[in-house]
mmCIF file of C-alpha atoms in Angstrom:
data_model
loop_
_atom_site.group_PDB
_atom_site.id
_atom_site.type_symbol
_atom_site.label_atom_id
_atom_site.label_comp_id
_atom_site.label_asym_id
_atom_site.label_seq_id
_atom_site.Cartn_x
_atom_site.Cartn_y
_atom_site.Cartn_z
ATOM 1 C CA UNK A 272 7.724 -8.559 7.450
ATOM 2 C CA UNK A 273 4.358 -8.626 5.658
ATOM 3 C CA UNK A 274 2.627 -5.114 5.509
ATOM 4 C CA UNK A 275 -0.465 -6.934 6.700
ATOM 5 C CA UNK A 276 -0.629 -9.999 8.664
ATOM 6 C CA UNK A 277 -3.587 -12.277 9.513
ATOM 7 C CA UNK A 278 -4.059 -15.496 11.116
ATOM 8 C CA UNK A 279 -5.203 -18.072 9.014
ATOM 9 C CA UNK A 280 -7.368 -19.795 10.931
ATOM 10 C CA UNK A 281 -9.301 -22.192 10.173
ATOM 11 C CA UNK A 282 -11.808 -20.710 13.101
ATOM 12 C CA UNK A 283 -14.696 -22.853 13.953
ATOM 13 C CA UNK A 284 -17.586 -21.397 16.130
ATOM 14 C CA UNK A 285 -20.999 -22.458 17.107
ATOM 15 C CA UNK A 286 -24.218 -20.684 15.491
ATOM 16 C CA UNK A 287 -24.800 -17.362 17.567
ATOM 17 C CA UNK A 288 -21.361 -17.034 18.656
ATOM 18 C CA UNK A 289 -19.334 -13.416 18.844
ATOM 19 C CA UNK A 290 -16.388 -14.013 16.378
ATOM 20 C CA UNK A 291 -13.444 -11.960 16.712
ATOM 21 C CA UNK A 292 -10.928 -11.735 13.661
ATOM 22 C CA UNK A 293 -8.213 -9.673 13.762
ATOM 23 C CA UNK A 294 -5.154 -8.613 11.607
ATOM 24 C CA UNK A 295 -1.923 -6.192 12.205
ATOM 25 C CA UNK A 296 -0.165 -3.649 10.066
ATOM 26 C CA UNK A 297 3.444 -2.906 10.088
ATOM 27 C CA UNK A 298 3.277 1.174 8.126
ATOM 28 C CA UNK A 299 2.194 3.642 10.584
ATOM 29 C CA UNK A 300 1.357 5.927 7.327
ATOM 30 C CA UNK A 301 -1.708 3.640 6.513
ATOM 31 C CA UNK A 302 -4.670 5.136 7.352
ATOM 32 C CA UNK A 303 -7.465 3.250 5.340
ATOM 33 C CA UNK A 304 -8.791 -0.275 6.571
ATOM 34 C CA UNK A 305 -10.851 -2.358 4.748
ATOM 35 C CA UNK A 306 -12.820 -5.889 5.480
ATOM 36 C CA UNK A 307 -13.635 -8.168 2.757
ATOM 37 C CA UNK A 308 -15.566 -11.897 3.158
ATOM 38 C CA UNK A 309 -15.042 -14.681 0.281
ATOM 39 C CA UNK A 310 -17.290 -17.338 -0.336
ATOM 40 C CA UNK A 311 -15.547 -20.323 -1.723
ATOM 41 C CA UNK A 312 -15.540 -19.829 -5.574
ATOM 42 C CA UNK A 313 -16.742 -16.126 -5.648
ATOM 43 C CA UNK A 314 -14.162 -12.892 -5.376
ATOM 44 C CA UNK A 315 -14.138 -11.043 -2.556
ATOM 45 C CA UNK A 316 -16.889 -8.971 -1.201
ATOM 46 C CA UNK A 317 -16.602 -5.698 0.610
ATOM 47 C CA UNK A 318 -18.132 -5.673 4.136
ATOM 48 C CA UNK A 319 -16.979 -2.387 5.656
ATOM 49 C CA UNK A 320 -13.894 0.308 4.954
ATOM 50 C CA UNK A 321 -12.934 3.278 7.239
ATOM 51 C CA UNK A 322 -10.171 5.456 7.781
ATOM 52 C CA UNK A 323 -10.439 6.244 11.335
ATOM 53 C CA UNK A 324 -9.516 4.866 14.760
ATOM 54 C CA UNK A 325 -12.351 3.737 16.801
ATOM 55 C CA UNK A 326 -15.391 1.313 15.618
ATOM 56 C CA UNK A 327 -17.677 1.480 12.808
ATOM 57 C CA UNK A 328 -20.918 -0.528 13.099
ATOM 58 C CA UNK A 329 -23.220 -1.950 10.212
ATOM 59 C CA UNK A 330 -26.051 -4.577 11.404
ATOM 60 C CA UNK A 331 -23.988 -7.236 13.099
ATOM 61 C CA UNK A 332 -20.752 -5.938 12.121
ATOM 62 C CA UNK A 333 -18.085 -4.003 13.770
ATOM 63 C CA UNK A 334 -14.765 -2.865 12.393
ATOM 64 C CA UNK A 335 -12.483 -1.564 15.121
ATOM 65 C CA UNK A 336 -9.172 0.178 14.298
ATOM 66 C CA UNK A 337 -6.583 1.027 16.672
ATOM 67 C CA UNK A 338 -3.702 2.847 14.947
ATOM 68 C CA UNK A 339 -1.702 3.034 18.424
ATOM 69 C CA UNK A 340 -0.962 -0.683 18.232
ATOM 70 C CA UNK A 341 -1.519 -1.066 14.342
ATOM 71 C CA UNK A 342 -4.698 -3.416 15.173
ATOM 72 C CA UNK A 343 -7.533 -4.250 12.986
ATOM 73 C CA UNK A 344 -10.560 -6.274 14.166
ATOM 74 C CA UNK A 345 -13.784 -7.305 12.844
ATOM 75 C CA UNK A 346 -16.296 -8.700 15.114
ATOM 76 C CA UNK A 347 -19.344 -10.595 14.265
ATOM 77 C CA UNK A 348 -22.644 -10.663 16.489
ATOM 78 C CA UNK A 349 -25.116 -13.741 16.430
ATOM 79 C CA UNK A 350 -23.301 -15.353 13.740
ATOM 80 C CA UNK A 351 -24.838 -17.686 11.125
ATOM 81 C CA UNK A 352 -24.024 -20.433 9.252
ATOM 82 C CA UNK A 353 -24.115 -18.008 6.260
ATOM 83 C CA UNK A 354 -21.010 -16.127 7.702
ATOM 84 C CA UNK A 355 -18.904 -19.084 6.631
ATOM 85 C CA UNK A 356 -16.447 -17.625 4.723
ATOM 86 C CA UNK A 357 -12.777 -16.637 4.101
ATOM 87 C CA UNK A 358 -12.175 -12.587 5.655
ATOM 88 C CA UNK A 359 -9.785 -10.528 4.429
ATOM 89 C CA UNK A 360 -8.268 -7.516 5.675
ATOM 90 C CA UNK A 361 -6.873 -4.779 3.864
ATOM 91 C CA UNK A 362 -5.152 -1.297 4.820
ATOM 92 C CA UNK A 363 -3.270 1.277 2.622
ATOM 93 C CA UNK A 364 -1.957 4.533 2.899
ATOM 94 C CA UNK A 365 -4.259 7.603 2.311
ATOM 95 C CA UNK A 366 -4.531 9.344 -1.052
ATOM 96 C CA UNK A 367 -3.464 6.210 -3.118
ATOM 97 C CA UNK A 368 -5.221 3.243 -3.722
ATOM 98 C CA UNK A 369 -2.668 0.707 -3.104
ATOM 99 C CA UNK A 370 -3.986 -1.697 -0.567
ATOM 100 C CA UNK A 371 -2.241 -4.418 1.204
ATOM 101 C CA UNK A 372 -4.062 -7.693 2.100
ATOM 102 C CA UNK A 373 -3.951 -10.065 4.522
ATOM 103 C CA UNK A 374 -4.108 -13.665 3.919
ATOM 104 C CA UNK A 375 -7.400 -14.144 5.037
ATOM 105 C CA UNK A 376 -8.981 -15.871 7.926
ATOM 106 C CA UNK A 377 -11.460 -19.078 7.241
ATOM 107 C CA UNK A 378 -14.420 -19.141 9.437
ATOM 108 C CA UNK A 379 -16.803 -21.655 9.743
ATOM 109 C CA UNK A 380 -19.943 -21.314 11.633
ATOM 110 C CA UNK A 381 -21.753 -24.687 12.845
ATOM 111 C CA UNK A 382 -25.608 -24.691 12.893
ATOM 112 C CA UNK B 75 -25.964 -8.598 -12.917
ATOM 113 C CA UNK B 76 -22.893 -8.348 -10.827
ATOM 114 C CA UNK B 77 -21.000 -4.940 -10.697
ATOM 115 C CA UNK B 78 -18.169 -6.704 -11.779
ATOM 116 C CA UNK B 79 -18.000 -9.450 -14.400
ATOM 117 C CA UNK B 80 -15.408 -11.484 -15.316
ATOM 118 C CA UNK B 81 -14.611 -14.141 -18.250
ATOM 119 C CA UNK B 82 -14.235 -16.908 -18.453
ATOM 120 C CA UNK B 83 -14.685 -18.355 -14.922
ATOM 121 C CA UNK B 84 -12.149 -21.108 -15.585
ATOM 122 C CA UNK B 85 -9.398 -21.525 -18.169
ATOM 123 C CA UNK B 86 -6.919 -24.481 -18.304
ATOM 124 C CA UNK B 87 -4.211 -23.564 -20.933
ATOM 125 C CA UNK B 88 -0.639 -24.933 -21.846
ATOM 126 C CA UNK B 89 2.501 -23.166 -21.475
ATOM 127 C CA UNK B 90 3.098 -22.018 -25.372
ATOM 128 C CA UNK B 91 -0.899 -20.866 -25.407
ATOM 129 C CA UNK B 92 -1.775 -17.214 -26.198
ATOM 130 C CA UNK B 93 -5.396 -16.405 -23.889
ATOM 131 C CA UNK B 94 -6.624 -13.515 -22.671
ATOM 132 C CA UNK B 95 -8.970 -12.486 -19.546
ATOM 133 C CA UNK B 96 -11.916 -10.438 -19.520
ATOM 134 C CA UNK B 97 -13.266 -7.913 -17.390
ATOM 135 C CA UNK B 98 -16.017 -5.738 -17.273
ATOM 136 C CA UNK B 99 -17.451 -3.373 -14.890
ATOM 137 C CA UNK B 100 -20.879 -2.065 -14.964
ATOM 138 C CA UNK B 101 -20.413 0.700 -11.794
ATOM 139 C CA UNK B 102 -19.524 3.587 -13.594
ATOM 140 C CA UNK B 103 -15.768 3.943 -12.126
ATOM 141 C CA UNK B 104 -13.058 5.186 -13.199
ATOM 142 C CA UNK B 105 -10.234 2.714 -11.824
ATOM 143 C CA UNK B 106 -9.539 -0.884 -12.648
ATOM 144 C CA UNK B 107 -7.088 -3.348 -11.136
ATOM 145 C CA UNK B 108 -6.067 -6.734 -11.692
ATOM 146 C CA UNK B 109 -5.377 -8.963 -8.348
ATOM 147 C CA UNK B 110 -3.340 -11.894 -8.500
ATOM 148 C CA UNK B 111 -4.865 -14.801 -5.275
ATOM 149 C CA UNK B 112 -2.823 -18.075 -4.773
ATOM 150 C CA UNK B 113 -3.749 -19.911 -1.997
ATOM 151 C CA UNK B 114 -2.771 -19.018 1.235
ATOM 152 C CA UNK B 115 -1.377 -15.968 0.182
ATOM 153 C CA UNK B 116 -2.463 -12.267 0.318
ATOM 154 C CA UNK B 117 -3.710 -10.576 -2.812
ATOM 155 C CA UNK B 118 -0.907 -9.338 -4.889
ATOM 156 C CA UNK B 119 -1.826 -6.302 -6.896
ATOM 157 C CA UNK B 120 -0.429 -6.581 -10.379
ATOM 158 C CA UNK B 121 -1.777 -3.586 -12.454
ATOM 159 C CA UNK B 122 -3.968 -0.426 -11.736
ATOM 160 C CA UNK B 123 -5.835 1.857 -14.346
ATOM 161 C CA UNK B 124 -7.074 5.229 -13.754
ATOM 162 C CA UNK B 125 -9.273 6.818 -16.510
ATOM 163 C CA UNK B 126 -7.642 4.028 -19.078
ATOM 164 C CA UNK B 127 -3.994 4.935 -18.462
ATOM 165 C CA UNK B 128 -1.688 2.449 -16.281
ATOM 166 C CA UNK B 129 -0.473 4.007 -13.165
ATOM 167 C CA UNK B 130 0.728 1.130 -11.458
ATOM 168 C CA UNK B 131 2.782 -1.988 -12.743
ATOM 169 C CA UNK B 132 4.089 -4.220 -9.802
ATOM 170 C CA UNK B 133 6.763 -5.706 -11.266
ATOM 171 C CA UNK B 134 5.231 -8.166 -12.998
ATOM 172 C CA UNK B 135 6.632 -10.524 -15.931
ATOM 173 C CA UNK B 136 5.839 -9.724 -19.304
ATOM 174 C CA UNK B 137 4.355 -12.724 -20.232
ATOM 175 C CA UNK B 138 1.095 -10.596 -18.319
ATOM 176 C CA UNK B 139 0.169 -7.905 -20.806
ATOM 177 C CA UNK B 140 -2.885 -5.643 -19.577
ATOM 178 C CA UNK B 141 -4.938 -3.482 -21.803
ATOM 179 C CA UNK B 142 -7.611 -1.047 -20.867
ATOM 180 C CA UNK B 143 -9.081 0.264 -23.727
ATOM 181 C CA UNK B 144 -12.053 2.471 -21.949
ATOM 182 C CA UNK B 145 -13.369 2.882 -18.269
ATOM 183 C CA UNK B 146 -15.251 -0.232 -18.602
ATOM 184 C CA UNK B 147 -12.952 -2.836 -19.668
ATOM 185 C CA UNK B 148 -10.011 -4.738 -18.761
ATOM 186 C CA UNK B 149 -8.133 -7.317 -20.496
ATOM 187 C CA UNK B 150 -5.019 -9.588 -18.964
ATOM 188 C CA UNK B 151 -3.601 -11.079 -22.276
ATOM 189 C CA UNK B 152 -1.116 -14.243 -21.688
ATOM 190 C CA UNK B 153 1.459 -16.048 -22.932
ATOM 191 C CA UNK B 154 4.292 -18.780 -22.115
ATOM 192 C CA UNK B 155 2.860 -18.867 -18.865
ATOM 193 C CA UNK B 156 4.575 -21.108 -15.963
ATOM 194 C CA UNK B 157 2.643 -23.534 -13.964
ATOM 195 C CA UNK B 158 3.313 -21.361 -10.879
ATOM 196 C CA UNK B 159 0.995 -18.653 -13.137
ATOM 197 C CA UNK B 160 -2.042 -20.716 -11.845
ATOM 198 C CA UNK B 161 -4.088 -19.045 -9.633
ATOM 199 C CA UNK B 162 -7.157 -16.731 -9.222
ATOM 200 C CA UNK B 163 -6.898 -13.860 -11.090
ATOM 201 C CA UNK B 164 -9.344 -11.123 -9.910
ATOM 202 C CA UNK B 165 -10.346 -7.865 -11.572
ATOM 203 C CA UNK B 166 -11.749 -4.701 -9.200
ATOM 204 C CA UNK B 167 -12.600 -1.592 -10.027
ATOM 205 C CA UNK B 168 -12.874 1.592 -7.566
ATOM 206 C CA UNK B 169 -14.983 5.112 -7.992
ATOM 207 C CA UNK B 170 -11.547 6.801 -8.483
ATOM 208 C CA UNK B 171 -7.862 6.402 -7.603
ATOM 209 C CA UNK B 172 -8.843 8.683 -4.935
ATOM 210 C CA UNK B 173 -12.369 10.415 -4.064
ATOM 211 C CA UNK B 174 -13.209 13.183 -2.199
ATOM 212 C CA UNK B 175 -13.305 11.454 1.008
ATOM 213 C CA UNK B 176 -9.753 10.096 -0.010
ATOM 214 C CA UNK B 177 -9.512 6.406 -1.276
ATOM 215 C CA UNK B 178 -12.082 4.400 -2.975
ATOM 216 C CA UNK B 179 -13.104 1.213 -1.781
ATOM 217 C CA UNK B 180 -12.247 -1.989 -4.350
ATOM 218 C CA UNK B 181 -15.167 -3.839 -5.906
ATOM 219 C CA UNK B 182 -14.552 -7.377 -7.080
ATOM 220 C CA UNK B 183 -15.397 -9.452 -9.770
ATOM 221 C CA UNK B 184 -15.739 -13.813 -9.039
ATOM 222 C CA UNK B 185 -12.235 -13.851 -11.087
ATOM 223 C CA UNK B 186 -11.023 -16.337 -13.394
ATOM 224 C CA UNK B 187 -9.545 -19.563 -12.422
ATOM 225 C CA UNK B 188 -6.546 -20.395 -14.412
ATOM 226 C CA UNK B 189 -4.490 -23.372 -14.656
ATOM 227 C CA UNK B 190 -1.531 -23.581 -16.788
ATOM 228 C CA UNK B 191 -0.057 -27.194 -17.539
#
C-alpha cells in the first residue's frame, strides 16, 4: 500500500466549476499536509500547507484535512483555465521533513 | 528569478557518460533535497542535506552521487546510468528540516529532464 494515494484523473471541468481533488494517506502518524500545483515542464509550486485537521482557506483554494478518515481534499472555487495543471498532495510525520507524495491528479479546466 | 534554480533544463547522456546536475537556492534555506519524478509515479526522495550534511540517503544506487558544498548549492553527479534512470530530477529546499512550527514546506526548482540513451 502506498503511503499517499491519489486518483490520477484526468479530471475535466468547465470554467467556473467547483473542483474537488482528493487524497488518502495510510499512516496515522502523518501530521503535515501539503498541496502543490505543477504546470507542464515546470517544478511543483506550493499552494497550501497545514498541520491540523479542519479547513484552511487561501483565496479560491481551500484545503481540508480529516485525520479520522485519513482524507485530504483541495477545493478550487470558480475554476479558471489557468488552473489546468497536475495537483500533487503530500503528507508526512511531524518533526521531520520526510514527505510522501501522491502521483498527482491532472486537471483540465475548459473555457 | 525563481527561488530555486536548476541547470541544465535538459540533458541527454549515454550510459557511459559522466555528468552533473546543479541546483542553487536563493531563499536562505538550510535544507536541500533531490527528488526523482517519473511519469505517473509519486515523487521519490533521493537525498536530504541539512546545513551541508547528508541526513537521508534513500537506498539510491551508487551511480548517483550528491554533493553539497554550501547551504546554497547542491549537485547530483551521474555516472554509468541506465535507461530507467530517465526522469525529471527535482531539487527542493526548505527553511529547516524542522522549524519553530514543525516541518517547513518544500520549494522546488523546475527540474532537469534527463534522458539516458
